[in-house]
Short mmCIF file of C-alpha atoms in Angstrom, two decimals:
data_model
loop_
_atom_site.label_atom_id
_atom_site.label_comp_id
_atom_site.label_asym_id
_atom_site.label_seq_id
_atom_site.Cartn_x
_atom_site.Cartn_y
_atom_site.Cartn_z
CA UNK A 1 73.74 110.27 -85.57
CA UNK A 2 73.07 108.28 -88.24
CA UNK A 3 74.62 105.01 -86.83
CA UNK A 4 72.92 105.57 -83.33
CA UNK A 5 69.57 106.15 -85.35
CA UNK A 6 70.24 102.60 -87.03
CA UNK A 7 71.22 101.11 -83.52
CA UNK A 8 67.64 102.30 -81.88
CA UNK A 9 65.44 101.86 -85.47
CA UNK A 10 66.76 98.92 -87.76
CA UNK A 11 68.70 97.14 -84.85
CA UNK A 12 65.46 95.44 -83.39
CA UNK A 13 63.80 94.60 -86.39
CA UNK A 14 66.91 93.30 -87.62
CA UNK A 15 67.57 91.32 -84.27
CA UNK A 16 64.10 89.77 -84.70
CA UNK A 17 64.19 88.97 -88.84
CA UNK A 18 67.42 87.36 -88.20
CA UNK A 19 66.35 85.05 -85.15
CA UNK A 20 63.00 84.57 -86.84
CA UNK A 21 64.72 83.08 -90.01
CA UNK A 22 67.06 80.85 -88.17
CA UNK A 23 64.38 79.37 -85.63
CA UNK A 24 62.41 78.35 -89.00
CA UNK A 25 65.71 77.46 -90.72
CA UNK A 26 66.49 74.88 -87.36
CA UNK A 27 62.61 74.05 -86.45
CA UNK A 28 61.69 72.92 -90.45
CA UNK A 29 63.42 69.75 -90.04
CA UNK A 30 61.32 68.45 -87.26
CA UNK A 31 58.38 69.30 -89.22
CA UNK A 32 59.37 67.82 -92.18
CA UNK A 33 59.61 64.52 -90.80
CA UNK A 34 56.53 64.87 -88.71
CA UNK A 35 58.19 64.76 -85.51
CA UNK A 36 55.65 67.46 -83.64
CA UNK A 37 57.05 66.49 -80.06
CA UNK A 38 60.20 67.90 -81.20
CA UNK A 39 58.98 71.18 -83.02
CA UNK A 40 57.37 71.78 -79.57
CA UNK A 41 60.25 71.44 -77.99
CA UNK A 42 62.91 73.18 -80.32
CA UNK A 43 60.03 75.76 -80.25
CA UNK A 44 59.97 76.49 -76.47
CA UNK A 45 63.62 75.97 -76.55
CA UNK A 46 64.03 78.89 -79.40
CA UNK A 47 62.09 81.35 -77.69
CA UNK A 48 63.55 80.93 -74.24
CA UNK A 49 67.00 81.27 -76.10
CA UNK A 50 65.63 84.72 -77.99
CA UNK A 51 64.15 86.24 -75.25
CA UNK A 52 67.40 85.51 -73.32
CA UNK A 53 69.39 86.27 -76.21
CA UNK A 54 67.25 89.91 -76.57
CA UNK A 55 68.01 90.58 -72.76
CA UNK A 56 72.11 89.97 -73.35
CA UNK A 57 72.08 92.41 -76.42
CA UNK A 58 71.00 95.07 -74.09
CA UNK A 59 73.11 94.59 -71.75
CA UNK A 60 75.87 94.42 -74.24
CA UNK A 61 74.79 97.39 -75.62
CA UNK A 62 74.68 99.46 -72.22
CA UNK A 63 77.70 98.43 -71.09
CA UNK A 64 79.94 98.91 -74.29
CA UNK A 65 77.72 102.04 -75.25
CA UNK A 66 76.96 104.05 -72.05
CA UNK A 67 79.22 102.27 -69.63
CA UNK A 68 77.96 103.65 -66.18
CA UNK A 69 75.37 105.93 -66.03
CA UNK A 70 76.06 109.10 -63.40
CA UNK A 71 73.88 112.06 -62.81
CA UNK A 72 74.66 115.36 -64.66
CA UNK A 73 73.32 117.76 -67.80
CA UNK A 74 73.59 116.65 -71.51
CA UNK A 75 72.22 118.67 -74.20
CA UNK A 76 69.82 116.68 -76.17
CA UNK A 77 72.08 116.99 -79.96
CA UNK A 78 75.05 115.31 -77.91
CA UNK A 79 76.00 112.02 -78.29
CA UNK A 80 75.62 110.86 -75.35
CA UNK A 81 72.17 111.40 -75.06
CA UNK A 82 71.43 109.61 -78.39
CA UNK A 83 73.28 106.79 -77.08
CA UNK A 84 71.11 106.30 -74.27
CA UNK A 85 68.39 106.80 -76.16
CA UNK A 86 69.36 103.79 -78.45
CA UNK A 87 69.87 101.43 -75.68
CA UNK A 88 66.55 102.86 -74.08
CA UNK A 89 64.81 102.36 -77.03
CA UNK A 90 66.45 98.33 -77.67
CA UNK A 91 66.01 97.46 -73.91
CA UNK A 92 62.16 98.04 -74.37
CA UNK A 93 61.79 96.90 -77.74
CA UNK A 94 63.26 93.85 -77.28
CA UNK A 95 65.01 92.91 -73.47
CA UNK A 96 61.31 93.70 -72.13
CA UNK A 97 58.54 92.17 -74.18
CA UNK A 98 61.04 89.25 -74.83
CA UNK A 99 62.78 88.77 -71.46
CA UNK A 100 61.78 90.65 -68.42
CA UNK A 101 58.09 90.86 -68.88
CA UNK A 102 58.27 86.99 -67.86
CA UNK A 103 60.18 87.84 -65.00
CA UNK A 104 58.00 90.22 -63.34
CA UNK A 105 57.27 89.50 -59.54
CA UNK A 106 59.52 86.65 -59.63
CA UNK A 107 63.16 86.96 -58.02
CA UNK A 108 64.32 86.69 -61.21
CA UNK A 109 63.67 90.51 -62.32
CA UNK A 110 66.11 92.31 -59.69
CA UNK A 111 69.00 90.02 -60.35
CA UNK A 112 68.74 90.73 -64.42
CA UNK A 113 68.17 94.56 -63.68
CA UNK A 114 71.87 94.44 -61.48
CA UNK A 115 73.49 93.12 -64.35
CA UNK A 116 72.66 96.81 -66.17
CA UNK A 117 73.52 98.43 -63.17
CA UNK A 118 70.53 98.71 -60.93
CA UNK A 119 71.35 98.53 -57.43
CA UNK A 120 68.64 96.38 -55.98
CA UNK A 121 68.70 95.05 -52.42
CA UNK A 122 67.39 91.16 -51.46
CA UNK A 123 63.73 90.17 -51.29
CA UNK A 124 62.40 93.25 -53.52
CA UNK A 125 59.60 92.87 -55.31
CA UNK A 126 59.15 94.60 -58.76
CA UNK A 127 56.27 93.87 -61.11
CA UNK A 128 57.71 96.79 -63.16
CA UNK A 129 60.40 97.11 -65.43
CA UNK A 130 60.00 100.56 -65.44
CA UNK A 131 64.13 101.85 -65.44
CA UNK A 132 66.05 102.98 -67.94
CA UNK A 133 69.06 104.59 -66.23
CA UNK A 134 69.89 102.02 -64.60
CA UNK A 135 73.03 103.36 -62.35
CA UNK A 136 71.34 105.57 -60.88
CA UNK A 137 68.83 103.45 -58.96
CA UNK A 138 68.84 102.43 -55.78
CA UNK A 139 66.16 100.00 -54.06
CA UNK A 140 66.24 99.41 -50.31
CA UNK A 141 65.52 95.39 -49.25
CA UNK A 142 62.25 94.65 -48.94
CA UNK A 143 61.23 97.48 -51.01
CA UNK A 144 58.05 97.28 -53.50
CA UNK A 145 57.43 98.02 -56.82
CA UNK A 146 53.80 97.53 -58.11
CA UNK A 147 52.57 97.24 -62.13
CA UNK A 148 54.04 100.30 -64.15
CA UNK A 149 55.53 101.51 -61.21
CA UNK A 150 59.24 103.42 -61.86
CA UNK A 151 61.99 105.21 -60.92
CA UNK A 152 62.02 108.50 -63.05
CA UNK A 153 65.96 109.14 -63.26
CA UNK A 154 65.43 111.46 -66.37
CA UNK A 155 63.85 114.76 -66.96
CA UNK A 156 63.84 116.62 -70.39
CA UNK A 157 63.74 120.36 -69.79
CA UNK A 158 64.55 123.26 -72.10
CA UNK A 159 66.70 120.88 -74.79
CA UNK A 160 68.40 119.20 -71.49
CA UNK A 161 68.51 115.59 -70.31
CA UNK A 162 68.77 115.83 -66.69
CA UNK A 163 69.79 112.52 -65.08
CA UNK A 164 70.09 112.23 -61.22
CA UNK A 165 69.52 109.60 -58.67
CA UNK A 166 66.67 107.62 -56.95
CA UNK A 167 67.02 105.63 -53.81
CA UNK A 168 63.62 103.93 -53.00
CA UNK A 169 64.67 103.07 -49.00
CA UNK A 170 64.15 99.51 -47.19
CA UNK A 171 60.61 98.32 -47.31
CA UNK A 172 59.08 101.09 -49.17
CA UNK A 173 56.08 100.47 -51.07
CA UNK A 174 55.59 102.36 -54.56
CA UNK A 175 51.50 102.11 -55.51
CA UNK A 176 50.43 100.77 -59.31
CA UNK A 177 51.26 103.70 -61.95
CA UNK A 178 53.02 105.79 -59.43
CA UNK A 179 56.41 107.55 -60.16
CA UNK A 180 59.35 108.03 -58.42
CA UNK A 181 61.46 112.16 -59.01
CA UNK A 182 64.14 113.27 -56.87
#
């Protein structure tokens, strides 16, 4: 527990510290000299590369961590569920603020979301990045996802994480705020 705990607490901040420090450490240079065209552009350059670089941790993390996520029952002291927790946790600490928040409504979003798992069919729209178990959504083509719109895949009840599947079907619409049970 104690290593998951640092994966979903210190893991972020350390993730941020670290690229913090070594965008100054590469960006001071250009500054030094007094060449601001080029701390502009190693600035935009840094960021894109973080907020990309946030995203891939995730994914890392999911896939090395959780592997594929199926519907069942897990007690909430197994490891498992702190596990999922942890990546849960990282993906919106980091992958969303940093990475997919940019990517809302764009055709970008869906293809990032099927590299964690998310089965997502062509020309969806998703101004949400609402998921967090990500195998066990399905999103017809055409389909709609409006602002803080999502799937609900997970249910805590009585000391249980209960994870089952969503299928959204072909040119559904899902309304602002709304959310998705089975």
């Amino acid at each position: 527990p104690i290593f998951i705990e640092g994966l979903r607490i210190v893991l972020p901040m350390s993730f941020v510290i670290a690229s913090g420090y070594l965008i100054v450490h590469r960006v001071m240079p250009y500054a030094e000299d007094e060449r601001w065209g080029a701390v502009c552009l190693a600035l935009a350059a840094a960021g894109c590369l973080y907020g990309f670089a946030s995203f891939l941790l995730v994914v890392l993390m999911k896939w090395l961590l959780i592997g594929r996520y199926r519907g069942g029952a897990h007690p909430m002291w197994s490891p498992f569920v702190w596990l999922s927790e942890a990546v849960t946790c990282v993906y919106e600490s980091l992958a969303v603020p940093n990475f997919l928040d940019f990517l809302r409504g764009t055709t970008l979003l869906p293809w990032a979301l099927r590299l964690l798992g998310a089965r997502i069919g062509r020309r969806v729209f998703m101004d949400t990045t609402d998921l967090t178990e990500f195998d066990c959504v399905s999103i017809g083509e055409e389909a709609e996802l409006n602002h803080s719109s999502g799937p609900q895949t997970h249910l805590f009840e009585d000391r249980v994480m209960k994870i089952g599947d969503i299928r959204l079907g072909a040119r559904a619409t899902v309304g602002p705020a709304a959310t998705l049970q089975d």
